[in-house]
Amino acid sequence: MSEQPRRQEQARKAQGARGSRQQARAQAAAPALDVTPELINRAKRDVAKMSYVTPAKLASMLNVKLSVARKILKKLIADGSIEVRAKNRRIIVAVPKSSS
């Protein structure tokens, strides 16, 4: 009977190790949820190379959620880095200041 509790304990330890590895992978692949200064600087560099930018293009480029990409675009517009060409309640289309 002493063999069974030992096997159960080993199984629990193995399950815990697998769980932590899966959590680490999920955190590494998870998109960012908040706007950081580092993210804004990356966006400025990347937007300067583009002919136009939309929230969807920015979200896929920076690996962030669409809502975060919208917030970043609004901050870049407020900073004067980009200018709005078209906007409605669903989308923002902007271009870098240098190419306008």
mmCIF file of C-alpha atoms in Angstrom, residues 34-70:
data_model
loop_
_atom_site.group_PDB
_atom_site.id
_atom_site.type_symbol
_atom_site.label_atom_id
_atom_site.label_comp_id
_atom_site.label_asym_id
_atom_site.label_seq_id
_atom_site.Cartn_x
_atom_site.Cartn_y
_atom_site.Cartn_z
ATOM 1 C CA ASP A 34 -1.508 48.172 -20.995
ATOM 2 C CA VAL A 35 0.209 51.060 -22.725
ATOM 3 C CA THR A 36 3.810 51.450 -21.600
ATOM 4 C CA PRO A 37 6.346 54.076 -22.703
ATOM 5 C CA GLU A 38 8.419 51.289 -24.287
ATOM 6 C CA LEU A 39 5.413 50.221 -26.349
ATOM 7 C CA ILE A 40 4.791 53.795 -27.487
ATOM 8 C CA ASN A 41 8.435 54.169 -28.565
ATOM 9 C CA ARG A 42 8.241 50.909 -30.551
ATOM 10 C CA ALA A 43 5.050 52.150 -32.179
ATOM 11 C CA LYS A 44 6.669 55.475 -33.134
ATOM 12 C CA ARG A 45 9.577 53.659 -34.801
ATOM 13 C CA ASP A 46 7.322 51.257 -36.675
ATOM 14 C CA VAL A 47 4.728 53.833 -37.722
ATOM 15 C CA ALA A 48 7.415 56.070 -39.222
ATOM 16 C CA LYS A 49 8.196 53.300 -41.741
ATOM 17 C CA MET A 50 4.565 52.754 -42.762
ATOM 18 C CA SER A 51 2.575 54.622 -45.386
ATOM 19 C CA TYR A 52 -0.563 54.526 -43.231
ATOM 20 C CA VAL A 53 -1.595 52.943 -39.963
ATOM 21 C CA THR A 54 -4.826 51.532 -38.595
ATOM 22 C CA PRO A 55 -5.484 49.999 -35.179
ATOM 23 C CA ALA A 56 -5.566 46.509 -36.717
ATOM 24 C CA LYS A 57 -2.184 46.933 -38.454
ATOM 25 C CA LEU A 58 -0.638 48.330 -35.301
ATOM 26 C CA ALA A 59 -2.093 45.568 -33.105
ATOM 27 C CA SER A 60 -0.723 42.830 -35.333
ATOM 28 C CA MET A 61 2.667 44.504 -35.633
ATOM 29 C CA LEU A 62 3.131 45.066 -31.885
ATOM 30 C CA ASN A 63 1.329 41.908 -30.754
ATOM 31 C CA VAL A 64 -1.132 43.801 -28.584
ATOM 32 C CA LYS A 65 -4.891 43.805 -28.289
ATOM 33 C CA LEU A 66 -6.923 46.035 -30.571
ATOM 34 C CA SER A 67 -8.076 48.232 -27.687
ATOM 35 C CA VAL A 68 -4.451 48.831 -26.677
ATOM 36 C CA ALA A 69 -3.554 49.690 -30.272
ATOM 37 C CA ARG A 70 -6.349 52.278 -30.325
#
